[in-house]
Amino acid sequence: MKIAVCISCVPDTTSKINFTENNTEFNKEGIQFIINPNDEFGLTKAIFIKEKNQAEVIVVSVGESSIEPVLRKALAIGADSAVRIDNKAKDSICVAKNLSSFLVENKFDLIIMGKESADYNGGIVHGIVAENIGMQFVNACVGLEISDNSYIIDREMEGGTEKVKIKSPVIIAGQKGLVEEKDLKIPNMRGIMQARTKPLNVLESESFDFIQSIEFSKPSENKECVFIDEENVAELVKILNEKEKVL
Amino acid sequence: MKMLVFAENWDGIFKKSSFEAISYSRGLAEQNNYELITLCFNNVSEDELNKLSKYGSSMVITTNPIDKVDSISMSKMISDLTIQHDIKLFVFSSTYSSKMFAPRLSAKLNSSIFTNVVELPSSVNPLQLKKKVFSSKAFEIAKSSSEKNIIMLHPNSYGVKEFSSDLKSSEFTAESNSEIEIINIEKSSGKVNLSEAEIVVSAGRGMKGPENWELIEELANCLNAATACSKPVSDIGWRPHSEHVGQTGKTVAPNLYFAIGISGAIQHLAGVNSSKVMVAINTDPEASFFKAAHYGIVGDAFNVVPKLIEEIKNIKN
Ligand SMILES: Cc1cc2nc3c(=O)[nH]c(=O)nc-3n(C[C@H](O)[C@H](O)[C@H](O)COP(=O)(O)OP(=O)(O)OC[C@H]3O[C@@H](n4cnc5c(N)ncnc54)[C@H](O)[C@@H]3O)c2cc1C
Ligand SMILES: Nc1ncnc2c1ncn2[C@@H]1O[C@H](COP(=O)(O)O)[C@@H](O)[C@H]1O
């Protein structure tokens, strides 16, 4: 079985977000890039499947050469090979179209993505890819089992979860719950050594012009917090009720 | 020009996010003289359907039941409608099902798609919109180069606005032969749904242990609020994963967010900072949450929360 894990390389979650070039570019200076947290759950799941059912796991990312250390980390965690599609990856549609061309040429039984990326937070790359390559797609997956030629998938929905069965192949968008936090794979020494010699192929990309980014801005700083004495909870309730009208 | 808004229903009931999408669409349609069509799946009672007119729907198309998980048939149905009615602009809220089929629809129509949109467009030709990015740590203004566009709204940013109109409805029959088999559905029963809640009562490691959540639940009950928690709290199993909010959990944007015994780490704030009013209760006056919160009480949750419950019960009676 062949599994693709699409990973987005995003700023470390503690990063302060700043912009340069007249607020038209994200300032990458001093930013540590990591595997998008939702995708990390998917990568670990793929490795578990590989350990149990024998599978080939390929990680794919659209990005510039600066993301290669992150791909090496994915290889160290246990992926067999990595593919980088060389592009600035600034817009979801462009990312999705480039992923689609690769994914359709190399037939996969299972494509794992994350529910959303921590930078552009679109939560749309998977849906677009699914349509482009004509596959079923299930979002917000919190459980996945393989049974014969089908997948049994738990998906989150408004106010609950739903268990569904879908024939292979399928695209899923994973998140925490697909594997448990404590089971997340971290690279060990042997993995890191092996990762150095595993293939990391670079492919050319195509550019698409659907959406143009004009400008970034940051939310205005909050006004000072209004402190209320712990002996005066009634006042807080009064403010929330009468002034803020939120009760 | 024609635009379409999708009014999602859950077992025949519309929720606030659907009304917000309609309110937004009505605003957009009025501003630009667009013709607005509302689409609604499944069998919704006439009474429920009439609610849509309160927010500005005048023309509603209802369909036969459609399987909500099947993004292929959902997006096909809308694209068939698009061709029939020559629709150029679409508005969706950011629910789980919309997030499954709206991107699919965009690929089918070769359209642009904008997510986490927070306000009406600053221009419509070309379409230019403001959206949240970087886990709500920033905004982006983006411009479309396409003739067709899909807008997905960030929850609770436009709000619900009343605009009464007369309702006309028609039916559209779509074929629906799903390849997806639903094995079972588990509803988290009786509770207020976290993504839709107007008020969220959230607690962190400061609560010391799962047994103390009775206090949190009681506060939530008297406010008709949903409960949420910080990541470590769900990681150690004090609370279910579905309650984890933050950059790696759910994003919420209620009118009121209580953070009780939560330190206010940047990853936590990223998932909650779109809330209209945030109240922090923490023993540590230096806790980062006080930098983000609108109101704060420095004090012990075990002392403050019971008082809060009492005072809220007072005003509710
Ligand atoms: C990649 C990554 C992703 C992450 N994603 C998320 C995320 O999505 N969501 C998230 O929440 N976190 C996330 N985190 C974790 C985050 O960094 C913090 O560790 C976490 O939010 C802290 O949880 P907490 O506030 O409950 O606990 P603590 O940091 O331990 O804080 C407990 C607070 O309770 C206060 N307190 C103690 N006793 C009392 C009392 N009796 N009454 C009142 N207050 C009291 C303390 O003063 C303290 O401020 C992430 C971390 C990483 C590395
Ligand atoms: N640049 C990228 N390269 C590879 N996969 C990506 C990229 N961007 C997004 N994805 C995948 O699509 C998912 C959703 O991303 P997004 O639509 O940006 O929120 C991510 O969790 C990844 O699995």
XYZ file of C-alpha atoms and ligand atoms in Angstrom:
640
model
C 0.000 0.000 0.000
C 1.178 3.492 -0.819
C 0.502 6.432 1.467
C 1.167 10.106 0.800
C 1.367 12.484 3.737
C 1.087 16.117 2.658
C 2.773 18.371 5.123
C 2.741 22.089 5.425
C 5.840 23.652 7.019
C 4.649 26.379 9.350
C 6.123 28.810 11.877
C 6.637 27.287 15.311
C 3.479 27.859 17.372
C 5.270 30.265 19.741
C 6.298 32.558 16.874
C 5.490 36.232 16.922
C 4.021 37.090 13.538
C 5.538 40.123 11.764
C 5.567 41.414 8.208
C 8.096 43.130 5.955
C 8.177 44.798 2.521
C 5.493 47.289 3.434
C 3.393 44.609 5.098
C 3.198 42.488 1.990
C 5.448 39.584 3.074
C 5.593 37.419 6.171
C 8.858 38.093 7.962
C 10.642 34.743 8.202
C 13.627 36.129 10.050
C 14.330 34.260 13.264
C 11.350 31.975 12.673
C 11.727 28.287 13.348
C 9.695 26.152 10.939
C 7.983 22.973 12.071
C 5.724 20.269 10.648
C 2.208 21.687 10.856
C 0.837 20.190 14.119
C -2.246 18.624 12.460
C 0.019 17.005 9.846
C 2.247 15.542 12.547
C -0.668 13.416 13.743
C -1.169 12.243 10.159
C 2.503 11.411 9.691
C 2.595 9.341 12.875
C -0.583 7.537 11.780
C 1.044 6.702 8.440
C 4.086 5.264 10.224
C 1.806 3.150 12.452
C 0.060 1.786 9.355
C 3.442 1.056 7.800
C 4.570 -0.838 10.891
C 1.392 -2.913 10.969
C 0.410 -3.419 7.327
C 3.577 -2.774 5.348
C 3.266 0.440 3.443
C 5.398 2.909 1.603
C 5.130 6.388 3.129
C 5.988 9.427 1.027
C 5.878 12.947 2.462
C 5.074 15.744 0.049
C 5.381 19.433 0.620
C 5.088 22.503 -1.559
C 7.688 25.018 -0.446
C 11.042 26.669 -0.945
C 14.388 25.035 -0.178
C 14.289 26.488 3.348
C 11.746 23.802 4.313
C 14.102 20.900 3.592
C 15.223 20.493 7.233
C 11.575 19.980 8.134
C 11.265 17.287 5.454
C 14.413 15.617 6.807
C 12.719 15.533 10.175
C 9.730 13.774 8.603
C 12.147 11.250 7.093
C 13.798 10.791 10.488
C 10.388 10.097 11.995
C 10.015 7.246 9.525
C 8.818 8.328 6.074
C 10.540 6.440 3.247
C 11.063 9.353 0.919
C 10.228 13.012 0.566
C 9.156 15.207 -2.305
C 9.455 18.962 -2.330
C 7.554 20.850 -4.982
C 9.476 24.056 -5.418
C 7.141 27.015 -4.957
C 6.631 29.890 -2.544
C 3.383 28.235 -1.430
C 1.584 31.427 -0.632
C -1.861 30.585 -1.831
C -3.934 27.487 -1.135
C -5.231 27.036 -4.666
C -1.741 27.106 -6.126
C -0.509 24.656 -3.460
C -3.473 22.374 -4.104
C -3.021 22.388 -7.888
C 0.653 21.492 -7.591
C -0.061 18.745 -5.065
C -2.791 17.407 -7.351
C -0.466 16.966 -10.332
C 1.969 14.965 -8.224
C -0.690 12.897 -6.480
C -2.464 11.948 -9.681
C 0.730 10.838 -11.405
C 1.810 8.681 -8.491
C -1.146 6.545 -7.537
C -1.753 6.400 -3.785
C -4.155 4.251 -1.771
C -4.392 6.776 1.012
C -3.596 10.479 1.115
C -3.295 12.028 4.549
C -3.421 15.772 5.139
C -4.127 17.907 8.193
C -7.413 19.569 9.091
C -5.818 22.964 8.606
C -2.424 24.594 8.414
C -1.292 26.900 11.195
C -0.218 29.696 8.852
C -2.932 30.380 6.316
C -5.559 28.331 8.186
C -7.537 27.728 5.055
C -8.563 24.176 5.720
C -9.205 23.930 1.996
C -6.163 22.408 0.288
C -7.479 18.861 0.835
C -10.921 19.554 -0.594
C -9.493 21.165 -3.703
C -7.051 18.297 -4.230
C -9.860 15.768 -3.735
C -11.885 17.359 -6.518
C -8.907 17.781 -8.836
C -7.982 14.122 -8.598
C -11.523 12.806 -8.209
C -11.258 11.159 -4.807
C -13.583 10.914 -1.836
C -12.555 13.079 1.065
C -13.285 13.103 4.782
C -12.445 16.094 6.943
C -11.664 16.367 10.667
C -10.726 12.705 11.156
C -10.165 11.508 14.693
C -9.836 7.805 13.932
C -8.839 5.584 11.022
C -8.825 1.817 10.604
C -8.145 -0.244 7.539
C -10.473 -3.121 6.734
C -9.970 -5.077 3.499
C -10.194 -2.558 0.719
C -11.959 0.086 2.808
C -11.304 2.586 5.524
C -13.375 3.001 8.656
C -13.114 6.644 9.590
C -14.303 8.612 12.600
C -14.952 12.195 11.739
C -15.809 15.083 13.968
C -18.933 17.060 13.140
C -21.065 19.685 14.845
C -22.010 18.207 18.186
C -20.581 14.723 17.845
C -18.680 12.212 15.791
C -19.679 9.971 12.943
C -18.217 6.633 11.879
C -18.170 6.044 8.135
C -16.887 3.391 5.760
C -15.330 4.372 2.448
C -13.680 2.321 -0.267
C -10.024 2.934 -1.064
C -8.573 5.315 -2.240
C -9.463 8.282 -0.088
C -8.100 11.597 1.181
C -8.412 12.285 4.873
C -7.708 15.433 6.858
C -6.446 14.480 10.305
C -5.995 16.152 13.649
C -5.342 15.247 17.263
C -7.178 12.009 18.001
C -6.047 10.308 14.782
C -3.239 9.267 17.101
C -2.856 10.320 20.701
C -0.552 13.176 21.631
C 1.613 10.887 23.754
C 2.127 8.526 20.813
C 3.477 11.188 18.450
C 6.709 9.903 16.906
C 9.849 11.865 17.536
C 13.057 11.207 15.627
C 15.627 8.988 17.327
C 19.356 8.872 16.554
C 19.024 5.964 14.156
C 16.191 7.692 12.323
C 18.190 10.886 12.000
C 21.169 8.983 10.546
C 18.963 7.111 8.074
C 17.172 10.296 7.052
C 20.401 11.697 5.631
C 20.483 9.108 2.883
C 16.769 8.781 2.189
C 15.630 10.344 -1.095
C 14.419 13.932 -1.072
C 13.319 14.749 -4.600
C 12.701 18.249 -5.802
C 10.078 18.869 -8.479
C 9.295 21.973 -10.437
C 6.033 23.742 -9.862
C 3.494 25.579 -11.944
C 2.197 28.978 -10.953
C -1.469 29.912 -10.825
C -3.014 33.258 -10.335
C -6.338 33.030 -8.521
C -5.776 35.146 -5.466
C -3.419 38.028 -4.952
C -2.282 39.024 -1.491
C -2.463 42.801 -1.076
C -1.495 43.526 2.495
C -1.162 42.080 5.970
C -2.020 43.781 9.216
C -2.073 42.901 12.889
C -5.074 43.188 15.184
C -5.058 46.362 17.221
C -3.659 45.849 20.708
C -6.225 45.218 23.354
C -7.095 47.941 25.729
C -5.779 47.336 29.229
C -7.457 44.562 31.160
C -9.959 45.918 33.673
C -9.270 44.250 37.011
C -12.091 43.543 39.394
C -11.573 42.664 43.023
C -12.274 39.064 43.902
C -14.577 40.246 46.661
C -16.605 42.141 44.095
C -17.754 39.478 41.660
C -21.202 41.125 41.512
C -19.663 44.095 39.739
C -18.204 41.882 37.014
C -21.571 40.228 36.464
C -23.216 43.641 36.291
C -20.717 44.877 33.675
C -21.083 41.747 31.568
C -24.835 42.013 31.744
C -25.482 45.730 31.406
C -22.464 47.226 29.674
C -21.200 44.395 27.476
C -24.643 42.776 27.131
C -23.165 39.315 26.770
C -24.994 37.383 29.490
C -25.651 39.219 -10.872
C -26.764 36.235 -8.850
C -25.250 35.011 -5.617
C -26.015 31.989 -3.494
C -25.831 31.482 0.258
C -25.906 28.048 1.819
C -28.127 27.781 4.900
C -27.081 24.613 6.657
C -29.539 22.820 8.891
C -28.974 20.183 11.508
C -31.808 17.641 11.628
C -34.111 20.247 10.173
C -33.021 23.126 12.438
C -31.051 26.210 11.396
C -28.443 27.588 13.754
C -26.839 30.937 14.275
C -24.066 30.338 11.744
C -26.664 29.892 8.981
C -28.425 33.120 9.971
C -25.095 34.907 10.070
C -24.264 33.720 6.538
C -27.661 34.975 5.344
C -27.243 38.319 7.129
C -23.841 38.778 5.517
C -25.144 37.811 2.096
C -28.107 40.146 2.393
C -25.714 42.970 3.282
C -23.593 42.155 0.256
C -26.589 41.798 -2.060
C -28.138 45.098 -0.962
C -24.860 46.918 -1.340
C -24.359 45.750 -4.909
C -27.833 45.067 -6.153
C -27.242 41.330 -6.454
C -30.002 38.788 -6.598
C -29.694 36.490 -3.574
C -30.681 32.831 -3.612
C -30.628 30.744 -0.441
C -29.936 27.032 -0.707
C -31.061 24.584 1.886
C -30.614 20.786 1.886
C -33.132 18.223 3.112
C -36.628 18.473 4.421
C -37.020 21.518 6.588
C -40.456 22.369 7.979
C -42.226 25.422 6.621
C -42.029 27.171 9.984
C -38.293 26.661 10.148
C -37.879 27.779 6.545
C -39.789 30.967 7.287
C -37.145 31.906 9.861
C -34.751 32.538 6.990
C -36.854 35.437 5.756
C -36.175 37.270 9.030
C -32.556 37.682 7.978
C -33.179 38.594 4.385
C -33.747 35.422 2.386
C -36.440 35.975 -0.189
C -35.791 33.153 -2.606
C -35.067 29.736 -1.153
C -34.262 26.570 -3.035
C -34.756 23.384 -1.059
C -33.520 19.981 -2.114
C -34.143 16.333 -1.444
C -32.139 14.823 1.444
C -28.410 14.790 0.789
C -25.877 12.741 2.616
C -23.837 15.220 4.633
C -20.537 13.378 4.545
C -20.424 12.922 0.847
C -18.544 15.929 -0.458
C -18.749 14.612 -4.022
C -22.521 14.646 -4.237
C -22.852 17.857 -2.216
C -20.520 19.816 -4.457
C -22.027 18.307 -7.605
C -25.485 19.424 -6.579
C -24.381 22.997 -6.051
C -22.442 23.118 -9.258
C -25.513 21.855 -11.174
C -27.522 24.647 -9.583
C -24.809 27.118 -10.490
C -25.069 26.230 -14.116
C -28.857 26.412 -14.058
C -28.928 29.832 -12.363
C -25.659 31.324 -13.549
C -24.392 32.053 -10.044
C -21.084 33.879 -9.678
C -20.667 34.363 -5.944
C -21.152 31.967 -3.041
C -21.268 32.461 0.716
C -20.769 29.669 3.254
C -20.273 29.594 6.998
C -17.317 27.581 8.303
C -19.064 24.430 9.461
C -17.601 20.940 9.149
C -19.690 20.084 6.111
C -19.165 23.387 4.327
C -15.449 22.891 4.806
C -15.744 19.534 3.073
C -17.598 20.612 -0.012
C -16.940 24.347 -0.574
C -13.257 23.793 -1.545
C -14.421 20.974 -3.804
C -16.920 23.283 -5.401
C -14.211 25.883 -5.981
C -12.124 23.350 -7.888
C -15.141 22.290 -9.928
C -16.001 25.877 -10.865
C -12.409 26.982 -11.218
C -13.212 29.801 -8.810
C -11.275 31.597 -6.111
C -12.028 30.754 -2.507
C -11.513 32.958 0.558
C -11.625 31.530 4.076
C -11.977 33.177 7.503
C -13.496 36.291 5.961
C -14.379 38.856 8.629
C -16.222 41.657 6.872
C -18.042 42.741 3.716
C -15.768 43.141 0.672
C -14.041 46.500 0.269
C -14.602 46.142 -3.458
C -16.508 43.623 -5.564
C -15.021 44.113 -8.987
C -12.423 42.754 -8.541
C -13.478 41.135 -5.290
C -11.282 42.255 -2.393
C -11.703 40.871 1.112
C -10.248 40.966 4.609
C -9.578 37.599 6.239
C -7.918 36.186 9.331
C -4.612 34.363 8.908
C -1.854 32.930 11.118
C -4.317 31.517 13.676
C -5.965 34.920 14.108
C -2.633 36.557 14.888
C -2.979 38.675 11.703
C -5.287 39.836 8.924
C -4.724 39.648 5.197
C -6.362 41.667 2.457
C -6.645 39.496 -0.620
C -7.884 40.137 -4.121
C -9.497 37.729 -6.524
C -8.468 37.292 -10.145
C -11.426 35.053 -10.924
C -14.872 35.614 -12.279
C -16.432 33.222 -9.757
C -15.748 33.457 -6.043
C -16.505 31.595 -2.844
C -16.541 33.355 0.520
C -16.312 31.371 3.762
C -17.028 33.389 6.882
C -15.081 33.445 10.104
C -17.639 32.575 12.795
C -19.247 35.392 14.766
C -17.459 38.237 13.003
C -20.282 39.767 10.966
C -23.052 38.882 13.387
C -26.722 38.256 12.835
C -28.705 41.147 11.421
C -32.434 41.199 10.926
C -33.846 42.178 7.563
C -37.309 40.938 6.920
C -38.453 39.893 3.493
C -41.112 37.735 1.876
C -40.129 34.195 1.207
C -40.602 32.310 -2.036
C -39.392 28.776 -2.230
C -38.812 26.249 -4.959
C -37.459 22.740 -5.074
C -34.467 21.241 -6.747
C -34.038 17.514 -7.073
C -30.553 16.194 -7.133
C -29.354 12.687 -7.581
C -27.715 11.398 -4.473
C -26.028 8.028 -4.698
C -23.391 8.064 -2.029
C -20.526 5.603 -1.899
C -20.088 6.383 1.752
C -21.657 4.122 4.297
C -22.502 5.685 7.648
C -21.891 3.128 10.373
C -23.034 5.174 13.328
C -23.397 8.677 14.692
C -22.498 9.564 18.237
C -23.949 12.794 19.495
C -22.504 14.498 22.526
C -25.953 14.616 24.053
C -27.613 17.438 25.904
C -24.599 19.709 25.814
C -24.216 23.090 24.207
C -22.153 22.758 21.052
C -18.736 24.373 21.469
C -18.387 25.827 17.972
C -21.841 27.429 18.087
C -21.920 28.571 21.723
C -22.503 32.244 22.567
C -20.695 31.764 25.863
C -17.784 29.412 26.553
C -16.547 28.506 30.021
C -13.019 27.210 29.657
C -10.668 25.925 32.317
C -7.049 24.862 32.558
C -4.586 23.091 34.748
C -5.344 25.571 37.525
C -8.428 23.451 38.282
C -6.086 20.815 39.786
C -8.074 17.712 38.760
C -11.034 16.389 36.781
C -13.192 16.078 39.894
C -13.270 19.871 40.144
C -14.974 20.318 36.785
C -18.347 20.127 38.527
C -17.799 23.783 39.313
C -17.037 24.609 35.697
C -20.052 22.666 34.477
C -22.324 24.364 36.950
C -21.163 27.784 35.784
C -21.656 26.700 32.170
C -25.131 25.373 32.940
C -26.390 28.554 34.478
C -25.074 30.539 31.490
C -26.261 28.031 28.893
C -22.613 27.934 27.859
C -20.367 25.283 26.338
C -17.359 23.978 28.270
C -13.829 23.998 26.892
C -10.317 23.350 28.195
C -6.625 23.951 27.566
C -4.502 21.413 25.714
C -2.695 19.825 28.699
C -6.065 19.246 30.360
C -7.268 17.136 27.431
C -3.839 15.506 26.975
C -3.892 14.140 30.539
C -7.459 13.011 30.015
C -9.228 15.259 32.514
C -11.525 16.342 29.701
C -12.360 14.954 26.220
C -10.290 16.034 23.191
C -13.358 17.644 21.670
C -13.094 20.370 24.336
C -9.481 21.311 23.560
C -9.312 24.856 22.205
C -6.284 26.663 20.810
C -3.991 26.632 17.857
C -3.928 22.838 17.760
C -7.499 22.365 18.945
C -10.757 24.063 18.079
C -11.006 27.739 17.245
C -13.884 29.454 18.999
C -15.280 32.969 18.741
C -18.084 33.333 21.291
C -19.463 36.592 22.641
C -18.055 35.761 26.056
C -15.091 33.544 26.969
C -14.212 32.677 30.562
C -10.621 31.487 31.085
C -10.383 29.898 34.494
C -6.982 28.722 35.719
C -5.513 29.060 32.222
C -2.111 30.730 31.963
C -2.724 32.260 28.519
C 0.014 30.698 26.387
C 0.209 32.079 22.852
C -1.011 28.738 21.448
C -4.080 28.866 23.637
C -4.858 32.483 22.792
C -4.575 31.766 19.060
C -7.734 29.681 19.262
C -9.818 31.999 21.423
C -8.734 35.572 20.758
C -11.571 36.245 18.341
C -13.980 36.137 21.286
C -15.820 39.431 21.767
C -15.253 39.655 25.540
C -12.678 37.613 27.471
C -12.643 37.244 31.245
C -9.652 35.674 33.009
C -9.653 34.277 36.519
C -6.205 33.380 37.780
C -4.305 33.357 41.077
C -1.218 34.748 39.410
C -1.424 38.494 38.713
C 1.379 38.050 36.147
C -0.477 35.403 34.114
C -0.268 36.181 30.375
C -4.006 35.838 29.997
C -4.457 39.190 31.719
C -2.655 40.823 28.782
C -5.277 39.520 26.370
C -8.374 39.619 28.576
C -10.854 42.489 28.773
C -11.714 41.758 32.394
C -9.703 39.971 35.042
C -10.040 38.742 38.564
C -6.874 37.865 40.442
C -8.028 35.143 42.766
C -8.524 31.480 43.494
C -10.994 29.824 41.112
C -12.338 27.704 43.960
C -13.332 30.873 45.683
C -14.331 33.070 42.737
C -16.330 30.634 40.597
C -18.938 29.757 43.295
C -19.522 33.486 43.829
C -19.838 33.981 40.111
C -22.439 31.211 39.915
C -24.393 32.793 42.738
C -24.368 36.278 41.208
C -25.367 34.984 37.791
C -28.239 33.011 39.305
C -29.309 36.230 41.019
C -29.584 38.208 37.832
C -31.168 35.349 35.898
C -34.013 35.140 38.445
C 3.019 22.868 19.398
C 2.203 23.293 20.579
C 0.840 23.486 20.410
C 0.044 23.873 21.486
N -1.288 24.050 21.282
C -2.061 24.413 22.323
C -3.462 24.605 22.173
O -4.009 24.449 21.078
N -4.205 24.960 23.233
C -3.652 25.134 24.483
O -4.402 25.444 25.424
N -2.343 24.960 24.656
C -1.538 24.602 23.630
N -0.213 24.392 23.842
C 0.297 24.403 25.240
C 0.536 25.793 25.794
O 1.834 26.189 25.425
C 0.413 25.783 27.325
O 1.323 24.857 27.848
C -0.972 25.431 27.838
O -1.952 26.232 27.196
C -1.041 25.657 29.320
O -2.226 25.147 29.833
P -2.835 25.708 31.194
O -2.950 27.179 31.105
O -4.070 24.924 31.480
O -1.767 25.248 32.280
P -0.624 26.074 33.030
O 0.278 26.764 32.100
O -0.049 25.121 34.003
O -1.408 27.207 33.798
C -2.258 27.003 34.866
C -2.699 28.380 35.323
O -3.626 28.233 36.389
C -3.342 29.207 37.380
N -3.872 28.666 38.643
C -3.343 27.714 39.433
N -4.162 27.471 40.466
C -5.231 28.282 40.328
C -6.409 28.489 41.087
N -6.668 27.809 42.199
N -7.292 29.406 40.648
C -7.059 30.138 39.518
N -5.949 29.972 38.763
C -5.057 29.043 39.167
C -1.851 29.379 37.347
O -1.468 30.636 37.868
C -1.555 29.255 35.861
O -1.611 30.513 35.223
C 0.617 24.043 22.778
C 1.987 23.860 22.931
C 2.769 23.502 21.851
C 4.249 23.332 22.066
N 2.540 23.834 1.157
C 1.947 22.659 1.389
N 2.560 21.511 1.026
C 1.972 20.298 1.257
N 0.789 20.158 1.867
C 0.142 21.273 2.257
C 0.680 22.577 2.044
N -0.187 23.483 2.535
C -1.225 22.780 3.043
N -1.031 21.449 2.875
C -1.900 20.343 3.335
O -3.249 20.785 3.378
C -3.734 20.803 4.719
C -4.682 21.976 4.918
O -3.992 23.171 4.684
P -4.698 24.602 4.560
O -5.756 24.463 3.524
O -3.591 25.530 4.189
O -5.257 24.894 5.920
C -2.486 20.837 5.585
O -2.728 20.312 6.871
C -1.533 19.973 4.760
O -1.787 18.601 4.949
